[in-house]
Amino acid sequence: ETGVTQSPTHLIKTRGQQVTLRCSSQSGHNTVSWYQQALGQGPQFIFQYYREEENGRGNFPPRFSGLRFPNYSSELNVNALELDDSALYLCASSQGAVNYEQYFGPGTRLTVT
Amino acid sequence: AQSVTQLDSQVPVFEEAPVELRCNYSSSVSVYLFWYVQYPNQGLQLLLKYLSGSTLVESINGFEAEFNKSQTSFHLRKPSVHISDTAEYFCAVSDWSGAGSYQLTFGKGTKLSVIP
């Protein structure tokens, strides 16, 4: 039990739509990161927030965006969904700015049709 | 940017036999290394980590990994596997992204199947 929760568990969307995925991390975990795990692949880093500020981004287009709130919840928003966006989206949190040890939530399975 | 190579995509092994899951990473000045395990339809769980100090690190369920800087490897081993070890294992490296954060880079994973 990592104390990181994600919602919803599963989601089906149509190409071109927008989606919001949610994550809640432990109190005191100031850093949250989002990863995309395509079928048969390892997770790929999307972006990271320290407190409410984005402070790191992977090789993902701007239609992937996020928000972090003071209550340790966060959102991943994806606009103009494409079929290749179908994946498991993982949220991970850690203490402090030096986030080399991360705790993962169970993920949200997104299917784009 | 770092890269992580897991040399075997699938490893079948008989119960109570030893196993080694291989992981190599691209070199860097300093890195932190991790093994995560993922059971079906679940998120990632941290299995063990190397941050500094002893190059041999152990988990509570019998796995161990050895950091080898000269070979840029961090192979995972267990002397005797159980059915419950069946899962997918991911090697990951964390290093400074230069943009104010540490970034985890994962390998593609190794599926360990324990055969009764």
XYZ file of N, CA and C in Angstrom:
687
model
N 0.856 -1.198 0.000
C 0.000 0.000 0.000
C 0.891 1.247 0.000
N 0.812 2.003 -1.097
C 1.693 3.156 -1.252
C 1.037 4.445 -0.789
N -0.266 4.437 -0.576
C -0.961 5.659 -0.214
C -1.254 6.550 -1.393
N -0.998 6.064 -2.602
C -1.289 6.841 -3.807
C -2.512 6.216 -4.483
N -3.531 7.017 -4.701
C -4.743 6.526 -5.340
C -4.969 7.236 -6.661
N -5.615 6.534 -7.588
C -5.896 7.107 -8.899
C -7.340 6.799 -9.289
N -7.929 7.724 -10.039
C -9.289 7.503 -10.541
C -9.439 8.127 -11.914
N -10.282 7.544 -12.755
C -10.949 6.252 -12.558
C -9.982 5.101 -12.789
N -10.463 3.890 -12.604
C -9.637 2.710 -12.842
C -9.511 2.436 -14.332
N -10.636 2.531 -15.006
C -10.686 2.321 -16.454
C -11.483 3.446 -17.091
N -11.153 3.706 -18.363
C -11.819 4.784 -19.066
C -11.760 4.500 -20.557
N -12.886 4.704 -21.243
C -12.912 4.557 -22.702
C -13.333 5.886 -23.304
N -12.531 6.369 -24.235
C -12.798 7.643 -24.897
C -12.684 7.461 -26.404
N -13.237 8.442 -27.117
C -13.194 8.435 -28.570
C -12.105 9.382 -29.053
N -11.472 9.036 -30.154
C -10.435 9.886 -30.743
C -10.937 11.317 -30.901
N -10.090 12.278 -30.502
C -10.438 13.685 -30.593
C -11.008 14.259 -29.304
N -11.462 13.395 -28.412
C -12.010 13.875 -27.144
C -10.899 14.292 -26.185
N -11.314 14.837 -25.052
C -10.401 15.245 -23.995
C -10.652 14.371 -22.771
N -9.598 14.150 -21.965
C -9.756 13.314 -20.777
C -8.984 13.919 -19.611
N -9.513 13.724 -18.415
C -8.829 14.145 -17.181
C -8.689 12.945 -16.262
N -7.467 12.668 -15.870
C -7.172 11.588 -14.934
C -6.734 12.210 -13.618
N -7.079 11.550 -12.516
C -6.825 12.135 -11.211
C -5.957 11.243 -10.328
N -5.221 11.904 -9.451
C -4.293 11.201 -8.562
C -4.306 11.902 -7.204
N -4.239 11.120 -6.156
C -4.130 11.679 -4.822
C -2.953 11.017 -4.118
N -2.034 11.827 -3.655
C -0.835 11.281 -3.018
C -0.849 11.556 -1.522
N 0.142 10.985 -0.843
C 0.215 11.109 0.603
C 0.486 12.542 1.024
N -0.037 12.909 2.164
C 0.288 14.196 2.750
C 1.793 14.271 2.970
N 2.376 15.398 2.558
C 3.816 15.572 2.724
C 4.630 15.188 1.508
N 4.003 14.507 0.545
C 4.697 14.175 -0.697
C 4.547 15.352 -1.658
N 5.602 16.145 -1.749
C 5.515 17.382 -2.505
C 5.757 17.221 -3.995
N 6.237 16.061 -4.401
C 6.532 15.848 -5.812
C 5.623 14.771 -6.378
N 5.055 15.019 -7.527
C 4.254 14.007 -8.218
C 4.703 13.929 -9.669
N 4.790 12.718 -10.169
C 5.178 12.481 -11.554
C 4.111 11.631 -12.233
N 3.963 11.818 -13.520
C 3.030 11.030 -14.326
C 3.809 10.262 -15.384
N 3.384 9.014 -15.598
C 4.016 8.151 -16.583
C 2.950 7.522 -17.471
N 3.340 7.251 -18.706
C 2.494 6.525 -19.640
C 3.124 5.158 -19.893
N 2.350 4.097 -19.703
C 2.856 2.756 -19.960
C 2.015 2.102 -21.051
N 2.546 2.080 -22.259
C 1.866 1.408 -23.358
C 1.988 -0.103 -23.168
N 1.110 -0.828 -23.830
C 1.087 -2.285 -23.693
C 2.431 -2.888 -24.086
N 3.009 -3.687 -23.189
C 4.275 -4.350 -23.489
C 5.504 -3.464 -23.351
N 5.343 -2.277 -22.814
C 6.459 -1.343 -22.673
C 6.668 -0.952 -21.216
N 7.812 -0.350 -20.943
C 8.030 0.231 -19.633
C 7.387 1.603 -19.544
N 7.177 2.094 -18.344
C 6.605 3.436 -18.194
C 7.510 4.502 -18.796
N 6.882 5.513 -19.390
C 7.628 6.655 -19.932
C 7.207 7.917 -19.200
N 8.201 8.696 -18.826
C 7.996 9.910 -18.048
C 7.274 10.964 -18.867
N 6.160 11.485 -18.331
C 5.418 12.551 -19.009
C 5.840 13.905 -18.450
N 5.595 14.126 -17.183
C 6.042 15.353 -16.514
C 5.993 15.183 -15.016
N 6.525 16.183 -14.343
C 6.626 16.162 -12.887
C 6.273 17.532 -12.319
N 5.657 17.523 -11.153
C 5.338 18.748 -10.432
C 5.996 18.712 -9.064
N 6.598 19.842 -8.689
C 7.012 20.044 -7.309
C 6.074 21.091 -6.729
N 5.360 20.694 -5.695
C 4.250 21.493 -5.188
C 3.315 21.790 -6.362
N 3.055 23.027 -6.703
C 2.106 23.321 -7.793
C 2.794 23.723 -9.096
N 4.130 23.565 -9.152
C 4.872 24.005 -10.324
C 5.423 22.813 -11.115
N 5.258 22.860 -12.448
C 5.876 21.838 -13.277
C 7.386 22.090 -13.307
N 8.186 21.057 -13.003
C 9.630 21.243 -12.986
C 10.377 20.162 -13.758
N 9.696 19.489 -14.646
C 10.358 18.508 -15.486
C 9.360 17.948 -16.475
N 9.809 17.699 -17.692
C 8.899 17.210 -18.716
C 9.633 16.239 -19.631
N 8.974 15.163 -19.982
C 9.522 14.201 -20.928
C 9.147 14.575 -22.348
N 9.313 13.649 -23.252
C 9.106 13.903 -24.670
C 7.638 13.695 -25.054
N 6.773 14.523 -24.494
C 5.342 14.454 -24.782
C 4.871 15.819 -25.268
N 3.905 15.834 -26.208
C 3.448 17.105 -26.775
C 2.657 17.922 -25.759
N 2.444 19.208 -26.054
C 1.743 20.105 -25.125
C 0.300 19.715 -24.847
N -0.301 18.852 -25.672
C -1.680 18.449 -25.388
C -1.766 17.582 -24.128
N -0.612 17.160 -23.616
C -0.538 16.524 -22.305
C -0.215 17.639 -21.302
N -1.116 17.897 -20.389
C -0.884 18.959 -19.415
C -1.328 18.488 -18.043
N -0.930 19.250 -17.028
C -1.248 18.821 -15.678
C -1.564 19.970 -14.751
N -2.101 19.579 -13.603
C -2.340 20.525 -12.519
C -2.025 19.822 -11.215
N -1.513 20.573 -10.255
C -1.258 20.055 -8.907
C -1.890 21.019 -7.934
N -2.537 20.471 -6.921
C -3.274 21.301 -5.968
C -2.633 21.197 -4.582
N -2.860 22.199 -3.734
C -2.224 22.191 -2.404
C -2.644 21.017 -1.529
N -3.764 20.362 -1.854
C -4.227 19.235 -1.036
C -3.608 17.908 -1.484
N -2.525 17.948 -2.250
C -1.765 16.786 -2.725
C -2.492 15.992 -3.802
N -3.543 16.546 -4.373
C -4.165 15.907 -5.516
C -3.607 16.516 -6.797
N -3.716 15.772 -7.870
C -3.221 16.276 -9.154
C -4.040 15.699 -10.286
N -3.903 16.326 -11.442
C -4.625 15.904 -12.641
C -3.681 15.807 -13.818
N -3.982 14.861 -14.683
C -3.348 14.781 -15.997
C -4.453 14.994 -17.017
N -4.292 15.982 -17.872
C -5.260 16.280 -18.919
C -4.636 15.965 -20.277
N -5.394 15.298 -21.108
C -4.945 15.014 -22.459
C -6.020 15.492 -23.424
N -5.634 16.405 -24.296
C -6.551 16.940 -25.308
C -6.379 16.211 -26.634
N -7.395 16.308 -27.473
C -7.331 15.770 -28.843
C -6.774 14.351 -28.844
N -7.450 13.471 -28.134
C -6.965 12.107 -27.961
C -6.700 11.411 -29.291
N -5.593 10.652 -29.283
C -5.236 9.833 -30.445
C -5.260 8.364 -30.031
N -5.347 7.494 -31.034
C -5.405 6.056 -30.725
C -4.177 5.614 -29.934
N -3.022 6.193 -30.235
C -1.773 5.820 -29.561
C -1.717 6.279 -28.107
N -2.691 7.059 -27.693
C -2.748 7.466 -26.285
C -3.296 6.351 -25.400
N -3.792 5.295 -26.000
C -4.281 4.149 -25.229
C -3.117 3.553 -24.440
N -3.267 3.512 -23.121
C -2.165 3.073 -22.264
C -2.632 3.047 -20.821
N -1.749 2.553 -19.947
C -1.935 2.666 -18.506
C -1.211 3.928 -18.057
N -1.906 4.814 -17.364
C -1.300 6.053 -16.886
C -1.061 5.929 -15.386
N 0.189 6.116 -15.025
C 0.613 5.931 -13.644
C 1.008 7.253 -13.023
N 0.598 7.423 -11.796
C 0.973 8.577 -10.998
C 1.940 8.087 -9.921
N 2.973 8.854 -9.638
C 3.932 8.490 -8.601
C 4.257 9.706 -7.759
N 4.389 9.515 -6.467
C 4.698 10.651 -5.606
C 5.938 10.369 -4.776
N 6.549 11.434 -4.296
C 7.724 11.295 -3.444
C 7.859 12.527 -2.563
N 8.691 12.387 -1.537
C 8.911 13.498 -0.638
C 9.942 14.449 -1.210
N 9.740 15.721 -1.004
C 10.751 16.696 -1.326
C 10.998 16.875 -2.806
N 11.991 17.671 -3.124
C 12.320 17.956 -4.512
C 13.238 16.902 -5.097
N 13.986 16.230 -4.247
C 14.885 15.177 -4.719
C 14.107 13.879 -4.710
N 13.509 13.580 -5.852
C 12.479 12.542 -5.856
C 12.970 11.206 -6.363
N 14.168 10.823 -5.940
C 14.692 9.596 -6.521
C 13.974 8.356 -6.041
N 13.155 8.407 -5.032
C 12.385 7.266 -4.564
C 10.913 7.591 -4.730
N 10.238 6.889 -5.629
C 8.861 7.223 -5.971
C 7.914 6.081 -5.615
N 6.699 6.447 -5.244
C 5.669 5.489 -4.865
C 4.527 5.608 -5.868
N 4.179 4.482 -6.474
C 3.234 4.489 -7.581
C 1.823 4.127 -7.149
N 0.861 4.743 -7.835
C -0.525 4.348 -7.700
C -0.830 3.174 -8.621
N -2.067 2.653 -8.571
C -2.431 1.472 -9.359
C -2.640 1.770 -10.845
N -2.788 3.043 -11.185
C -2.917 3.389 -12.587
C -4.349 3.529 -13.066
N -4.496 4.236 -14.195
C -5.766 4.348 -14.919
C -5.549 3.786 -16.312
N -6.360 2.828 -16.690
C -6.272 2.234 -18.021
C -7.151 3.035 -18.962
N -6.544 3.739 -19.921
C -7.270 4.546 -20.902
C -7.281 3.820 -22.244
N -8.477 3.660 -22.797
C -8.631 3.089 -24.129
C -9.248 4.139 -25.036
N -8.590 4.431 -26.150
C -9.088 5.398 -27.123
C -9.531 4.630 -28.366
N -10.787 4.825 -28.747
C -11.329 4.089 -29.904
C -11.628 5.033 -31.061
N 20.495 11.962 -22.025
C 19.467 11.241 -21.281
C 19.879 9.783 -21.106
N 19.461 9.253 -19.976
C 19.778 7.862 -19.678
C 18.957 6.922 -20.550
N 19.490 5.711 -20.740
C 18.713 4.629 -21.334
C 18.947 3.365 -20.522
N 17.948 2.504 -20.489
C 18.013 1.267 -19.709
C 17.668 0.113 -20.624
N 18.499 -0.913 -20.602
C 18.286 -2.093 -21.433
C 18.072 -3.310 -20.561
N 16.932 -3.931 -20.724
C 16.678 -5.206 -20.075
C 16.784 -6.263 -21.162
N 17.771 -7.104 -21.029
C 18.185 -7.955 -22.133
C 17.204 -9.069 -22.452
N 16.383 -9.452 -21.508
C 15.444 -10.554 -21.719
C 14.021 -10.056 -21.538
N 13.186 -10.250 -22.533
C 11.791 -9.818 -22.400
C 10.974 -10.828 -21.601
N 11.348 -12.104 -21.697
C 10.645 -13.146 -20.953
C 11.649 -14.138 -20.391
N 11.425 -14.538 -19.138
C 12.288 -15.533 -18.500
C 11.411 -16.572 -17.819
N 11.348 -17.787 -18.376
C 10.649 -18.882 -17.684
C 11.642 -19.634 -16.797
N 11.212 -20.000 -15.607
C 12.103 -20.707 -14.691
C 11.262 -21.625 -13.813
N 11.813 -22.776 -13.476
C 11.098 -23.704 -12.614
C 11.136 -23.237 -11.167
N 10.077 -23.578 -10.449
C 9.989 -23.228 -9.030
C 11.194 -23.782 -8.287
N 11.721 -22.992 -7.372
C 12.875 -23.287 -6.520
C 14.212 -23.208 -7.265
N 14.198 -22.893 -8.544
C 15.443 -22.685 -9.289
C 15.904 -21.251 -9.109
N 17.195 -20.973 -9.345
C 17.684 -19.587 -9.279
C 17.328 -18.828 -10.553
N 17.314 -17.503 -10.440
C 17.014 -16.672 -11.605
C 17.865 -15.402 -11.561
N 18.213 -14.915 -12.749
C 18.884 -13.614 -12.878
C 18.191 -12.832 -13.977
N 17.768 -11.627 -13.657
C 17.185 -10.718 -14.638
C 18.208 -9.619 -14.883
N 18.563 -9.438 -16.149
C 19.666 -8.547 -16.458
C 19.206 -7.133 -16.786
N 20.034 -6.176 -16.371
C 19.742 -4.756 -16.606
C 21.051 -4.023 -16.833
N 21.119 -3.263 -17.918
C 22.255 -2.383 -18.170
C 21.745 -0.977 -18.424
N 22.522 0.016 -18.032
C 22.127 1.410 -18.215
C 23.281 2.151 -18.871
N 22.950 3.271 -19.482
C 23.999 4.087 -20.098
C 24.706 4.841 -18.983
N 25.951 5.114 -19.165
C 26.773 5.643 -18.083
C 26.420 7.093 -17.763
N 26.710 7.456 -16.539
C 26.496 8.826 -16.101
C 27.404 9.071 -14.909
N 27.534 10.283 -14.507
C 28.388 10.614 -13.367
C 27.872 9.936 -12.116
N 26.595 10.090 -11.860
C 26.005 9.416 -10.697
C 24.566 9.082 -11.008
N 24.170 7.911 -10.607
C 22.802 7.474 -10.853
C 22.262 6.783 -9.616
N 20.980 6.738 -9.560
C 20.294 5.919 -8.575
C 19.555 4.829 -9.350
N 19.593 3.608 -8.860
C 19.070 2.465 -9.601
C 17.991 1.758 -8.813
N 16.993 1.262 -9.528
C 15.828 0.660 -8.899
C 15.381 -0.575 -9.671
N 14.769 -1.471 -8.950
C 13.969 -2.535 -9.546
C 12.550 -2.397 -9.000
N 11.595 -2.379 -9.942
C 10.180 -2.365 -9.595
C 9.538 -3.663 -10.088
N 8.501 -4.107 -9.385
C 7.745 -5.281 -9.805
C 6.305 -4.864 -10.069
N 5.728 -5.456 -11.102
C 4.335 -5.160 -11.464
C 3.570 -6.467 -11.615
N 2.606 -6.672 -10.740
C 1.734 -7.835 -10.846
C 0.591 -7.499 -11.804
N -0.054 -8.488 -12.390
C -1.099 -8.234 -13.392
C -2.151 -7.249 -12.898
N -2.444 -6.280 -13.742
C -3.483 -5.274 -13.483
C -3.208 -4.439 -12.227
N -1.936 -4.261 -11.907
C -1.583 -3.438 -10.763
C -0.529 -2.414 -11.151
N -0.282 -1.458 -10.281
C 0.782 -0.487 -10.489
C 2.134 -1.069 -10.123
N 3.126 -0.221 -10.095
C 4.491 -0.648 -9.803
C 4.767 -0.615 -8.305
N 5.483 -1.623 -7.847
C 5.909 -1.663 -6.449
C 7.437 -1.669 -6.408
N 8.011 -0.834 -5.556
C 9.462 -0.795 -5.424
C 9.952 -2.092 -4.788
N 10.896 -2.754 -5.460
C 11.447 -4.016 -4.959
C 12.741 -3.749 -4.184
N 13.661 -3.017 -4.790
C 14.881 -2.621 -4.100
C 15.517 -1.454 -4.839
N 16.500 -0.837 -4.176
C 17.100 0.370 -4.727
C 18.579 0.434 -4.363
N 19.341 1.074 -5.238
C 20.724 1.425 -4.926
C 20.823 2.949 -5.000
N 21.195 3.544 -3.879
C 21.390 4.990 -3.842
C 22.862 5.324 -3.645
N 23.513 4.611 -2.721
C 24.935 4.798 -2.448
C 25.372 3.675 -1.511
N 26.676 3.634 -1.210
C 27.166 2.676 -0.231
C 27.401 1.302 -0.825
N 27.037 0.259 -0.091
C 27.265 -1.114 -0.522
C 26.660 -1.368 -1.893
N 27.423 -2.033 -2.734
C 26.956 -2.274 -4.101
C 25.956 -3.421 -4.179
N 25.829 -4.194 -3.108
C 24.866 -5.287 -3.066
C 23.684 -4.858 -2.214
N 22.516 -4.855 -2.810
C 21.311 -4.457 -2.079
C 20.322 -5.619 -2.085
N 19.550 -5.697 -1.020
C 18.635 -6.827 -0.857
C 17.217 -6.353 -0.585
N 16.255 -7.172 -0.990
C 14.856 -6.899 -0.665
C 14.414 -7.833 0.460
N 13.237 -7.568 1.001
C 12.764 -8.371 2.121
C 12.286 -9.745 1.672
N 12.035 -9.942 0.368
C 11.512 -11.234 -0.087
C 12.552 -12.044 -0.855
N 13.831 -11.832 -0.554
C 14.865 -12.724 -1.062
C 15.562 -12.304 -2.343
N 15.116 -11.234 -2.975
C 15.812 -10.737 -4.166
C 17.028 -9.915 -3.759
N 18.023 -9.880 -4.628
C 19.172 -9.014 -4.432
C 19.636 -8.496 -5.788
N 20.307 -7.364 -5.764
C 20.850 -6.795 -6.994
C 22.210 -6.203 -6.683
N 23.096 -6.264 -7.654
C 24.446 -5.751 -7.451
C 24.745 -4.652 -8.461
N 25.129 -3.510 -7.948
C 25.522 -2.379 -8.774
C 26.956 -2.589 -9.229
N 27.163 -2.606 -10.534
C 28.499 -2.755 -11.093
C 28.772 -1.558 -11.979
N 29.551 -0.618 -11.452
C 29.758 0.643 -12.165
C 30.570 0.443 -13.436
N 31.565 -0.424 -13.401
C 32.430 -0.599 -14.569
C 31.668 -1.236 -15.735
N 30.710 -2.090 -15.412
C 29.911 -2.734 -16.452
C 28.558 -2.045 -16.638
N 28.320 -0.996 -15.922
C 27.038 -0.255 -15.945
C 25.864 -1.225 -15.912
N 25.898 -2.108 -14.920
C 24.841 -3.112 -14.795
C 24.241 -3.096 -13.397
N 23.045 -3.622 -13.311
C 22.323 -3.721 -12.035
C 21.408 -4.940 -12.145
N 22.012 -6.116 -12.196
C 21.262 -7.353 -12.398
C 20.543 -7.787 -11.125
N 19.366 -8.334 -11.314
C 18.522 -8.796 -10.200
C 18.617 -10.319 -10.102
N 18.779 -10.819 -8.873
C 18.938 -12.267 -8.693
C 18.072 -12.749 -7.534
N 17.698 -14.026 -7.634
C 17.061 -14.696 -6.505
C 17.510 -16.149 -6.544
N 17.986 -16.680 -5.423
C 18.524 -18.038 -5.431
C 17.470 -19.134 -5.581
N 16.223 -18.842 -5.210
C 15.180 -19.857 -5.282
C 13.826 -19.151 -5.449
N 13.216 -19.299 -6.624
C 11.980 -18.550 -6.896
C 10.751 -19.335 -6.458
N 9.677 -18.569 -6.214
C 8.386 -19.150 -5.857
C 7.350 -18.779 -6.899
N 6.267 -19.519 -6.922
C 5.180 -19.228 -7.852
C 4.745 -17.770 -7.730
N 4.718 -17.269 -6.515
C 4.257 -15.901 -6.275
C 5.186 -14.836 -6.852
N 6.359 -15.224 -7.321
C 7.286 -14.267 -7.945
C 6.934 -14.000 -9.397
N 5.974 -14.736 -9.934
C 5.534 -14.509 -11.311
C 4.987 -13.098 -11.443
N 5.618 -12.302 -12.286
C 5.272 -10.880 -12.431
C 6.178 -10.290 -13.510
N 5.991 -9.013 -13.763
C 6.888 -8.301 -14.667
C 7.798 -7.405 -13.831
N 9.069 -7.405 -14.177
C 10.073 -6.686 -13.408
C 10.687 -5.589 -14.282
N 10.740 -4.391 -13.719
C 11.272 -3.243 -14.443
C 12.486 -2.691 -13.724
N 13.542 -2.494 -14.489
C 14.734 -1.816 -14.000
C 14.599 -0.334 -14.347
N 15.017 0.539 -13.445
C 14.884 1.969 -13.692
C 16.104 2.714 -13.158
N 16.423 3.808 -13.804
C 17.516 4.663 -13.364
C 16.986 6.072 -13.175
N 17.441 6.718 -12.135
C 17.029 8.086 -11.858
C 18.251 8.988 -11.905
N 18.183 10.025 -12.700
C 19.279 10.981 -12.677
C 18.735 12.383 -12.866
N 19.600 13.324 -12.621
C 19.194 14.721 -12.632
C 18.840 15.141 -14.050
N 17.633 15.675 -14.214
C 17.172 16.036 -15.553
C 17.737 17.366 -16.009
N 18.302 18.132 -15.087
C 18.815 19.448 -15.430
C 17.743 20.512 -15.428
N 16.516 20.110 -15.214
C 15.412 21.070 -15.228
C 14.779 21.192 -13.856
N 15.528 20.832 -12.846
C 15.019 20.955 -11.485
C 14.397 19.700 -10.939
N 14.667 18.562 -11.535
C 14.033 17.335 -11.039
C 14.867 16.117 -11.392
N 14.634 15.055 -10.649
C 15.151 13.753 -11.025
C 14.100 13.053 -11.872
N 14.558 12.353 -12.887
C 13.652 11.701 -13.824
C 13.932 10.205 -13.830
N 12.876 9.405 -13.722
C 13.022 7.956 -13.803
C 12.914 7.507 -15.253
N 13.903 6.737 -15.689
C 13.863 6.114 -17.011
C 13.801 4.611 -16.803
N 12.816 3.972 -17.421
C 12.580 2.541 -17.239
C 13.054 1.736 -18.439
N 13.408 0.477 -18.166
C 13.575 -0.484 -19.235
C 12.220 -0.990 -19.689
N 12.231 -1.869 -20.692
C 10.980 -2.355 -21.253
C 10.361 -3.488 -20.441
N 11.082 -3.966 -19.448
C 10.532 -4.973 -18.562
C 10.911 -6.392 -18.935
N 10.942 -7.253 -17.918
C 11.171 -8.687 -18.098
C 10.046 -9.432 -17.403
N 9.356 -10.267 -18.168
C 8.277 -11.078 -17.584
C 8.871 -12.374 -17.041
N 8.769 -12.509 -15.740
C 9.244 -13.722 -15.081
C 8.065 -14.674 -14.898
N 8.189 -15.859 -15.446
C 7.155 -16.887 -15.283
C 7.762 -18.055 -14.512
N 7.194 -18.341 -13.351
C 7.684 -19.447 -12.533
C 6.808 -20.669 -12.803
N 7.446 -21.731 -13.209
C 6.747 -22.954 -13.617
C 6.717 -23.932 -12.443
N 5.516 -24.427 -12.096
C 5.446 -25.351 -10.948
C 6.162 -26.674 -11.248
